[in-house]
Amino acid sequence: MTDFRPPVADLAYALTHVVGYDRVAELPGFEHADLDTATEILEEVGGFMAEVVAPTNRAGDLEGARLNPDGTVTTPTGFKEAYAAYVEAGWGSVPLPEAFGGGDFPRAIGLAIQELTMEANMAFSLAPLLTQGAIEALLHYGSEEQKQAWLPKMVSGEWAGTMNLTEPHAGSDVGALTTKAVKRPDGTYGITGQKIFITFGDHDLSDQIVHLVLARTPDAPAGTKGISCFIVPKFLMNDDGSIGERNGVHTVGVEHKMGIHGSPTCVLSYEDATGYLIGDENLGMRIMFVMMNSARVSVGTQGLAVAERAYQQSLEYATGRIQGRAIGATQDSPIIEFPDVRRMLMTQKSYIAALRRMMLLNAVQVDISTHHPDAATRARADEIVGLLTPICKSFGSDLGNELTSLALQIHGGMGFIEETGAAQHYRDVRIAAIYEGTNGIQAADLVGRKLGVRNGASFLEFIATMRELDGELADAGDEFASIRAQLSTSLDMLEQTTAWMLSTGQSDPNSVLSGSSPYLRIWGLVVGGWLLAKSALAARELDGDAIAATQLPMARFYAEQLLPAVAGLVPAATAGSRDLFALDADALGDVVARRGARV
Amino acid sequence: MTDFRPPVADLAYALTHVVGYDRVAELPGFEHADLDTATEILEEVGGFMAEVVAPTNRAGDLEGARLNPDGTVTTPTGFKEAYAAYVEAGWGSVPLPEAFGGGDFPRAIGLAIQELTMEANMAFSLAPLLTQGAIEALLHYGSEEQKQAWLPKMVSGEWAGTMNLTEPHAGSDVGALTTKAVKRPDGTYGITGQKIFITFGDHDLSDQIVHLVLARTPDAPAGTKGISCFIVPKFLMNDDGSIGERNGVHTVGVEHKMGIHGSPTCVLSYEDATGYLIGDENLGMRIMFVMMNSARVSVGTQGLAVAERAYQQSLEYATGRIQGRAIGATQDSPIIEFPDVRRMLMTQKSYIAALRRMMLLNAVQVDISTHHPDAATRARADEIVGLLTPICKSFGSDLGNELTSLALQIHGGMGFIEETGAAQHYRDVRIAAIYEGTNGIQAADLVGRKLGVRNGASFLEFIATMRELDGELADAGDEFASIRAQLSTSLDMLEQTTAWMLSTGQSDPNSVLSGSSPYLRIWGLVVGGWLLAKSALAARELDGDAIAATQLPMARFYAEQLLPAVAGLVPAATAGSRDLFALDADALGDVVARRGARV
């Protein structure tokens, strides 16, 4: 056991009172997923994660996954048992189609389950996460035969899945990949090449691993247009459905990383491995985006989840650590009584609440975009998902770094000692800003692909939606006055910055890209402030609810003390590209050019 | 060899053209320390660090310092040889008194040498750093006999020094320490207790280690007023000056830390160890502050130094890594051509330059405060040191975390792989925000001790000094217009926030403490912007100088895109304590209270 306390109550509060889960539960196909049922599941999942998975987190960090001399990969002590229990309980299948053994629950509930898994053990959570990405790609693009062959055991979790994109010279630029796929007479393909950074690329948790591999057929067009996606199982399947001989894929390395040691990040070598084409040739990028878009929100959720775990630990430390005497105290005080420690706690707590609401809002929109009977409603929800996804990914993972740093800081010197565990959270979460598209790529996606949707109308309509809260805030009286004022000011700035982006974009795309990261951060701050304001408004009618009681102070702290950062970011978002390109590489390295020189 | 390039040219530029080193070189006692001589020394030091010390950095991280079964501590491969060469070259003694074998150079040059050492290997640099702290305490408070006995070999570096403050229940609250010091008939004291987090508390670099230990005599007053400071050598000295038998101090543990693995952080057990009182009984806190104040600027410099090393690495990676195609490019581009990567590079470069100028300014003021013939000038310099020290420590170490994170981010997935080395910088520098007084303690010091000096006049005069640049910026024309405007706006905000702090302080100290961290950050941002503006103004008359050529673009980027963050911080600095204390510990942990509860 650890002292991890699954934040099920706040998840339920956010679903019920902030992101409109009731709309989802009314959608055709989700009738069984009413809030009571969903909350019951989350409570069970929370208990499971606290009791079974959370205790593996520390051993996972200390031992790490390892590559054995015989080429097999062993996960840390406890992972195998925890994964078996996870499969047995069926948590991974909850949001997946009933046709393949799933529970047909909404994405919103699936994401909440992911959050709880990530809080328990981020490294462990990657195995089911990657499997789910592979499942989604197969659901969208697989043939009926492929679905029947692979999905049931992937949905149950008995088989794991992976995503094989990156190669040494093809990271952010996926189009540069060179892994070859040569069609054979029997219709299968021979896959040859090397893939790196493959999360859970090999392990001992499941009998079979289903790799989805991006590769290039011999006559394929250059770049991203010539990429195809293949199923390449670790073991070939016999005709009777039993597992056959080893396929031509081997682990040649497991990376030594700063964090998530329990997750084996593999270098995989494919040597004429048998692959089965998904969809048609050259559809690979489209399939990849199905996997990626869902994964990106999940990665943002990692930032939130690890921050939550670290926050709980720092709060406990701050409550128990007696050190010095606070102003007005008559005896030595726990450090939680010191204002600056309070600032670190409130900053963590309110950002975490904002992020949780943002991730769930995104998931609710995914559910609407897939299940709503009205096509226009589906289309609009899809636009909102497109807008929110890069924000969730980047803002969530950036804050993951910043908030775990605050949690570590609260521990003082103990935070830097590995035994305390605070450092592990800080190290683990650092990858989230990098993988599934670096945060810079997300910002480029926001201004490059998403901003232009309907010439900016998608963004402007979302801003208008956020403005609709103003009337309710006005009616709510003095207690909400500062929230209303700050939110209104920030929305003005967001709108003006968006207008600048739209007017600049056509003529000067480099200037728009130059401001993309600060612009994304502005979005994150404003959406977070809007959701906390909604959350606080809803709380007024929930007397006696412990979560409700904290919403107004949190929303006010966020509005008054965190949201004003928007004003500090607007100049950078709209500064254009001149300053960024004023110095060339030599000038940027002037200390290099001047080595040993006298001034 | 590594690819570390010592930034000697920028150090020399900053000393010459920004922080007024000429004033220092004119002071009595520093006539030999003219700029040419000092620069020559820094060039030699830079070369030494690049060739001898920098190559030990990676092994230091991989191997770490270790406690052997026999209780001895071994430093990583190469440390011993590098330290011997460092002592042989005499770099540590450059800023120390000639009377004890030093070079009598100004603190400014000593700090520049420290920066270069920290860039080469932060963990290694701590051995001489702690020795220097112990030397300064002895110089100020030791008896003549003590100075003669201990200082010559400490100044040369043959003997190392340590600072023993922290105990398990006495961290930030030093006054809570319980280590006992019992006076013996011969005038020595028997020291008994346990100290933790002792940097280089034991090692194999030197024959002798001179511990300065804070302890409490039996009848001492409670709290900080009852602390005394003792010299407790690892080995007792024989009458003939040779090293005698082992004293009663033993290493009972070496911590397993997130970073600076090469630096042995020891748990030391004192059992009736022989100690020699420094000064009088109960002077311990005053002596500690002598050590601490100098160390705090050095710790801020660690943030700068590790950021510089990480920046160099990220610049090299960005120049060489080909990935995708930048806008307008006709072939695949190095990632340095992408605007968001540029933003990360420019952010690093300009903050690093600002920090270097800030640290050196502080050191120059130290030199004026100790060597200027005019008492009033000395006193004012001392006030400025008091103001700048917490800012240098916190802003420098916070930025150390943020900038090494940007350097890591530029590496993409490779940044998370330990072999790349980017992760080590991120892990190493994380301690700087914690030790020598957490950054929260620094902020409390800024508003609690320093702000009140002459009822705020010290701060307001410094702001007025910064405002004096306005005329020069106005005369400098259009190129400096945005710098002038932003600096002026930021100075207004700093002044208004300071006025709020002064008017609130007496009646509501908790509100001042509540805003202390954002207030300190505002100070750091503004002082940095002011120094870069000075730097850019000076550059106008230095045609053909590579460093000078980068100053205006850097200062403009900083003023236009980083300095505006001040506006986002003012509300938090002046918000008071209400929001921070609105939730009690139970409410902060509402997920706890609601565990398993239904909404």
Short mmCIF file of C-alpha atoms in Angstrom, two decimals, chain A residues 181-374:
data_model
loop_
_atom_site.label_atom_id
_atom_site.label_comp_id
_atom_site.label_asym_id
_atom_site.label_seq_id
_atom_site.Cartn_x
_atom_site.Cartn_y
_atom_site.Cartn_z
CA ALA A 181 7.79 -2.82 -46.63
CA VAL A 182 8.03 -5.18 -49.59
CA LYS A 183 4.89 -6.94 -50.77
CA ARG A 184 5.07 -10.71 -50.97
CA PRO A 185 3.16 -12.99 -53.27
CA ASP A 186 0.83 -14.06 -50.44
CA GLY A 187 -0.29 -10.48 -49.85
CA THR A 188 1.70 -10.00 -46.66
CA TYR A 189 4.66 -7.62 -46.51
CA GLY A 190 8.24 -8.11 -45.46
CA ILE A 191 9.14 -5.31 -43.05
CA THR A 192 12.80 -4.33 -42.62
CA GLY A 193 14.24 -1.45 -40.66
CA GLN A 194 15.03 -0.08 -37.23
CA LYS A 195 12.62 1.72 -34.93
CA ILE A 196 13.61 3.62 -31.80
CA PHE A 197 11.81 4.97 -28.73
CA ILE A 198 9.21 2.19 -28.86
CA THR A 199 7.31 2.33 -25.60
CA PHE A 200 6.74 -1.17 -24.20
CA GLY A 201 8.30 -2.38 -27.45
CA ASP A 202 8.93 -5.66 -25.69
CA HIS A 203 8.05 -6.96 -22.24
CA ASP A 204 6.83 -9.94 -20.25
CA LEU A 205 3.33 -8.70 -19.44
CA SER A 206 1.50 -10.41 -22.30
CA ASP A 207 1.90 -13.47 -24.53
CA GLN A 208 1.60 -11.48 -27.70
CA ILE A 209 2.54 -7.95 -28.74
CA VAL A 210 0.85 -6.38 -31.73
CA HIS A 211 3.13 -3.79 -33.25
CA LEU A 212 1.66 -1.17 -35.54
CA VAL A 213 4.55 -0.19 -37.77
CA LEU A 214 4.91 2.69 -40.20
CA ALA A 215 6.95 1.76 -43.24
CA ARG A 216 7.43 2.66 -46.87
CA THR A 217 6.69 0.47 -49.89
CA PRO A 218 9.32 0.53 -52.64
CA ASP A 219 7.48 2.82 -55.04
CA ALA A 220 5.83 5.01 -52.44
CA PRO A 221 5.85 8.80 -52.85
CA ALA A 222 8.44 10.68 -50.80
CA GLY A 223 7.61 12.15 -47.42
CA THR A 224 4.49 11.64 -45.39
CA LYS A 225 2.37 10.74 -48.43
CA GLY A 226 4.26 7.51 -48.93
CA ILE A 227 3.87 5.92 -45.54
CA SER A 228 1.85 2.79 -44.89
CA CYS A 229 0.83 1.15 -41.64
CA PHE A 230 1.25 -2.53 -40.86
CA ILE A 231 0.31 -5.00 -38.17
CA VAL A 232 3.51 -6.80 -37.21
CA PRO A 233 2.92 -9.27 -34.39
CA LYS A 234 5.75 -10.36 -32.14
CA PHE A 235 4.68 -13.96 -32.82
CA LEU A 236 3.04 -15.22 -36.00
CA MET A 237 -0.37 -16.77 -35.51
CA ASN A 238 -1.15 -20.35 -36.43
CA ASP A 239 -4.24 -21.11 -38.49
CA ASP A 240 -6.01 -22.45 -35.42
CA GLY A 241 -5.57 -19.12 -33.66
CA SER A 242 -2.79 -20.32 -31.39
CA ILE A 243 0.45 -18.42 -31.10
CA GLY A 244 3.06 -19.63 -33.57
CA GLU A 245 6.69 -18.97 -34.19
CA ARG A 246 8.60 -15.78 -33.55
CA ASN A 247 8.29 -13.07 -36.20
CA GLY A 248 11.35 -11.21 -37.47
CA VAL A 249 11.34 -8.45 -34.88
CA HIS A 250 13.92 -8.26 -32.13
CA THR A 251 14.83 -5.95 -29.32
CA VAL A 252 18.34 -4.64 -29.71
CA GLY A 253 18.30 -2.13 -26.88
CA VAL A 254 16.39 -0.71 -23.94
CA GLU A 255 17.07 2.97 -23.31
CA HIS A 256 18.47 4.33 -20.06
CA LYS A 257 16.13 7.21 -19.37
CA MET A 258 15.80 9.98 -16.79
CA GLY A 259 12.40 8.70 -15.71
CA ILE A 260 9.61 6.17 -16.26
CA HIS A 261 12.25 3.51 -15.70
CA GLY A 262 9.60 0.84 -15.41
CA SER A 263 8.55 1.38 -19.03
CA PRO A 264 10.84 -0.43 -21.48
CA THR A 265 11.68 2.04 -24.25
CA CYS A 266 13.00 -0.24 -26.95
CA VAL A 267 15.09 -0.15 -30.05
CA LEU A 268 13.42 -2.72 -32.33
CA SER A 269 15.02 -4.28 -35.35
CA TYR A 270 12.76 -5.61 -38.09
CA GLU A 271 14.31 -8.11 -40.47
CA ASP A 272 11.89 -9.21 -43.13
CA ALA A 273 9.24 -9.46 -40.45
CA THR A 274 5.79 -10.44 -41.65
CA GLY A 275 3.43 -7.49 -41.70
CA TYR A 276 -0.22 -7.11 -42.63
CA LEU A 277 -1.26 -3.89 -44.34
CA ILE A 278 -3.94 -1.84 -42.59
CA GLY A 279 -6.31 -0.17 -45.02
CA ASP A 280 -4.57 0.76 -48.24
CA GLU A 281 -0.98 1.62 -48.98
CA ASN A 282 0.06 5.20 -48.19
CA LEU A 283 -2.68 5.67 -45.62
CA GLY A 284 -0.15 5.48 -42.80
CA MET A 285 -0.16 9.09 -41.74
CA ARG A 286 -3.92 9.16 -41.48
CA ILE A 287 -3.88 6.04 -39.34
CA MET A 288 -1.10 7.47 -37.24
CA PHE A 289 -3.16 10.54 -36.50
CA VAL A 290 -5.99 8.39 -35.19
CA MET A 291 -3.56 6.88 -32.72
CA MET A 292 -1.86 10.19 -31.99
CA ASN A 293 -4.87 12.37 -31.37
CA SER A 294 -6.23 10.14 -28.70
CA ALA A 295 -2.76 9.63 -27.27
CA ARG A 296 -2.10 13.36 -27.08
CA VAL A 297 -4.90 14.03 -24.68
CA SER A 298 -3.72 11.06 -22.67
CA VAL A 299 -0.23 12.52 -22.50
CA GLY A 300 -1.63 15.81 -21.28
CA THR A 301 -3.44 13.77 -18.67
CA GLN A 302 -0.11 12.29 -17.62
CA GLY A 303 1.01 15.79 -16.70
CA LEU A 304 -2.09 16.22 -14.61
CA ALA A 305 -1.94 12.75 -13.08
CA VAL A 306 1.70 12.80 -11.98
CA ALA A 307 1.16 16.33 -10.66
CA GLU A 308 -1.81 15.06 -8.60
CA ARG A 309 0.26 12.25 -7.10
CA ALA A 310 3.12 14.63 -6.33
CA TYR A 311 0.71 17.20 -4.90
CA GLN A 312 -0.77 14.69 -2.49
CA GLN A 313 2.69 13.82 -1.28
CA SER A 314 3.74 17.44 -0.86
CA LEU A 315 0.54 18.27 1.01
CA GLU A 316 1.16 15.44 3.41
CA TYR A 317 4.73 16.57 3.92
CA ALA A 318 3.70 20.18 4.45
CA THR A 319 1.15 19.13 7.04
CA GLY A 320 3.57 17.01 9.02
CA ARG A 321 6.84 18.85 8.79
CA ILE A 322 7.32 21.15 11.79
CA GLN A 323 9.85 23.87 11.10
CA GLY A 324 10.04 27.34 12.57
CA ARG A 325 7.13 29.43 13.68
CA ALA A 326 4.57 31.10 11.46
CA ILE A 327 3.54 34.70 12.09
CA GLY A 328 1.15 34.83 15.03
CA ALA A 329 1.81 31.22 16.04
CA THR A 330 2.60 30.43 19.66
CA GLN A 331 4.44 27.23 18.98
CA ASP A 332 6.43 25.70 16.15
CA SER A 333 4.33 25.31 13.02
CA PRO A 334 3.92 22.78 10.26
CA ILE A 335 5.27 24.41 7.12
CA ILE A 336 1.78 24.51 5.61
CA GLU A 337 1.28 27.58 7.82
CA PHE A 338 3.89 29.55 5.88
CA PRO A 339 2.45 31.71 3.10
CA ASP A 340 4.96 30.74 0.45
CA VAL A 341 4.30 27.04 1.03
CA ARG A 342 0.59 27.81 0.75
CA ARG A 343 1.27 29.51 -2.57
CA MET A 344 2.96 26.36 -3.86
CA LEU A 345 0.09 24.18 -2.64
CA MET A 346 -2.66 26.42 -4.02
CA THR A 347 -0.84 26.71 -7.33
CA GLN A 348 -0.66 22.95 -7.63
CA LYS A 349 -4.22 22.35 -6.52
CA SER A 350 -5.87 24.89 -8.76
CA TYR A 351 -3.88 24.05 -11.87
CA ILE A 352 -4.59 20.35 -11.31
CA ALA A 353 -8.32 21.02 -11.00
CA ALA A 354 -8.24 23.18 -14.14
CA LEU A 355 -6.36 20.53 -16.09
CA ARG A 356 -8.67 17.72 -15.00
CA ARG A 357 -11.69 19.70 -16.20
CA MET A 358 -9.95 20.53 -19.47
CA MET A 359 -9.04 16.91 -20.23
CA LEU A 360 -12.53 15.70 -19.42
CA LEU A 361 -14.10 18.44 -21.53
CA ASN A 362 -11.99 17.27 -24.43
CA ALA A 363 -13.09 13.67 -23.88
CA VAL A 364 -16.75 14.68 -23.64
CA GLN A 365 -16.41 16.44 -26.99
CA VAL A 366 -14.84 13.29 -28.44
CA ASP A 367 -17.89 11.35 -27.29
CA ILE A 368 -20.24 13.90 -28.80
CA SER A 369 -18.24 13.90 -32.03
CA THR A 370 -18.62 10.15 -32.36
CA HIS A 371 -22.07 9.50 -30.92
CA HIS A 372 -24.31 12.51 -31.38
CA PRO A 373 -27.20 11.93 -33.80
CA ASP A 374 -26.88 15.39 -35.33
#
